[in-house]
């Protein structure tokens, strides 16, 4: 069990991250937000990469057909 002074120090350090629901939810709230943003960024980058590769393939295929 943490002593009172240690808890006060932890609470003082977590104060900037405190959401409206209370300090107990702060670490989970911050991590959930960060992970959601990272997940969305990763998903969008994968989609963009696949669309880019597909577009390049279609252009390559069209050029091959034109050369025939």
PDB file of C-alpha atoms in Angstrom:
ATOM      1  CA  UNK A   1       0.000   0.000   0.000  1.00  0.00           C
ATOM      2  CA  UNK A   2       1.324   3.452  -0.855  1.00  0.00           C
ATOM      3  CA  UNK A   3       1.817   5.982   1.872  1.00  0.00           C
ATOM      4  CA  UNK A   4      -0.025   9.313   1.848  1.00  0.00           C
ATOM      5  CA  UNK A   5       2.992  11.385   0.784  1.00  0.00           C
ATOM      6  CA  UNK A   6       3.726   9.095  -2.186  1.00  0.00           C
ATOM      7  CA  UNK A   7       0.094   9.311  -3.303  1.00  0.00           C
ATOM      8  CA  UNK A   8       0.201  13.091  -3.046  1.00  0.00           C
ATOM      9  CA  UNK A   9       3.326  13.202  -5.241  1.00  0.00           C
ATOM     10  CA  UNK A  10       1.735  10.884  -7.820  1.00  0.00           C
ATOM     11  CA  UNK A  11      -1.480  12.929  -7.833  1.00  0.00           C
ATOM     12  CA  UNK A  12       0.514  16.163  -8.268  1.00  0.00           C
ATOM     13  CA  UNK A  13       2.349  14.712 -11.279  1.00  0.00           C
ATOM     14  CA  UNK A  14      -0.875  13.372 -12.858  1.00  0.00           C
ATOM     15  CA  UNK A  15      -2.796  16.638 -12.382  1.00  0.00           C
ATOM     16  CA  UNK A  16      -2.190  17.930 -15.959  1.00  0.00           C
ATOM     17  CA  UNK A  17      -3.681  14.706 -17.384  1.00  0.00           C
ATOM     18  CA  UNK A  18      -6.776  14.706 -15.197  1.00  0.00           C
ATOM     19  CA  UNK A  19      -9.989  14.390 -17.240  1.00  0.00           C
ATOM     20  CA  UNK A  20     -13.369  15.546 -15.977  1.00  0.00           C
ATOM     21  CA  UNK A  21     -14.238  12.110 -14.535  1.00  0.00           C
ATOM     22  CA  UNK A  22     -11.468  12.123 -11.930  1.00  0.00           C
ATOM     23  CA  UNK A  23      -7.835  11.378 -11.370  1.00  0.00           C
ATOM     24  CA  UNK A  24      -8.332   7.598 -11.090  1.00  0.00           C
ATOM     25  CA  UNK A  25      -9.316   7.382 -14.753  1.00  0.00           C
ATOM     26  CA  UNK A  26      -6.528   9.664 -16.036  1.00  0.00           C
ATOM     27  CA  UNK A  27      -3.918   7.038 -17.027  1.00  0.00           C
ATOM     28  CA  UNK A  28      -6.489   4.809 -18.732  1.00  0.00           C
ATOM     29  CA  UNK A  29      -8.092   7.788 -20.464  1.00  0.00           C
ATOM     30  CA  UNK A  30      -4.759   9.034 -21.783  1.00  0.00           C
ATOM     31  CA  UNK A  31      -3.646   5.584 -22.949  1.00  0.00           C
ATOM     32  CA  UNK A  32      -6.983   4.858 -24.600  1.00  0.00           C
ATOM     33  CA  UNK A  33      -6.845   8.172 -26.453  1.00  0.00           C
ATOM     34  CA  UNK A  34      -3.243   7.631 -27.576  1.00  0.00           C
ATOM     35  CA  UNK A  35      -3.846   4.046 -28.684  1.00  0.00           C
ATOM     36  CA  UNK A  36      -6.984   5.041 -30.583  1.00  0.00           C
ATOM     37  CA  UNK A  37      -5.081   7.777 -32.421  1.00  0.00           C
ATOM     38  CA  UNK A  38      -2.201   5.422 -33.224  1.00  0.00           C
ATOM     39  CA  UNK A  39      -4.613   2.754 -34.445  1.00  0.00           C
ATOM     40  CA  UNK A  40      -6.453   5.160 -36.711  1.00  0.00           C
ATOM     41  CA  UNK A  41      -3.199   6.546 -38.094  1.00  0.00           C
ATOM     42  CA  UNK A  42      -1.896   3.050 -38.802  1.00  0.00           C
ATOM     43  CA  UNK A  43      -5.139   1.952 -40.460  1.00  0.00           C
ATOM     44  CA  UNK A  44      -5.256   5.042 -42.664  1.00  0.00           C
ATOM     45  CA  UNK A  45      -1.613   4.656 -43.682  1.00  0.00           C
ATOM     46  CA  UNK A  46      -2.197   0.999 -44.633  1.00  0.00           C
ATOM     47  CA  UNK A  47      -5.259   1.944 -46.704  1.00  0.00           C
ATOM     48  CA  UNK A  48      -3.370   4.785 -48.402  1.00  0.00           C
ATOM     49  CA  UNK A  49      -0.442   2.487 -49.147  1.00  0.00           C
ATOM     50  CA  UNK A  50      -2.659  -0.169 -50.688  1.00  0.00           C
ATOM     51  CA  UNK A  51      -4.542   2.374 -52.784  1.00  0.00           C
ATOM     52  CA  UNK A  52      -1.257   3.848 -53.983  1.00  0.00           C
ATOM     53  CA  UNK A  53       0.110   0.402 -54.903  1.00  0.00           C
ATOM     54  CA  UNK A  54      -3.125  -0.482 -56.699  1.00  0.00           C
ATOM     55  CA  UNK A  55      -3.066   2.783 -58.644  1.00  0.00           C
ATOM     56  CA  UNK A  56       0.546   2.173 -59.697  1.00  0.00           C
ATOM     57  CA  UNK A  57      -0.345  -1.369 -60.779  1.00  0.00           C
ATOM     58  CA  UNK A  58      -3.297  -0.140 -62.851  1.00  0.00           C
ATOM     59  CA  UNK A  59      -1.070   2.465 -64.561  1.00  0.00           C
ATOM     60  CA  UNK A  60       1.613  -0.179 -65.191  1.00  0.00           C
ATOM     61  CA  UNK A  61      -0.989  -2.550 -66.635  1.00  0.00           C
ATOM     62  CA  UNK A  62      -2.470   0.184 -68.848  1.00  0.00           C
ATOM     63  CA  UNK A  63       1.004   1.028 -70.176  1.00  0.00           C
ATOM     64  CA  UNK A  64       1.625  -2.650 -70.961  1.00  0.00           C
ATOM     65  CA  UNK A  65      -1.674  -2.881 -72.854  1.00  0.00           C
ATOM     66  CA  UNK A  66      -0.856   0.302 -74.776  1.00  0.00           C
ATOM     67  CA  UNK A  67       2.546  -1.064 -75.776  1.00  0.00           C
ATOM     68  CA  UNK A  68       0.944  -4.141 -77.331  1.00  0.00           C
TER      69      UNK A  68
END
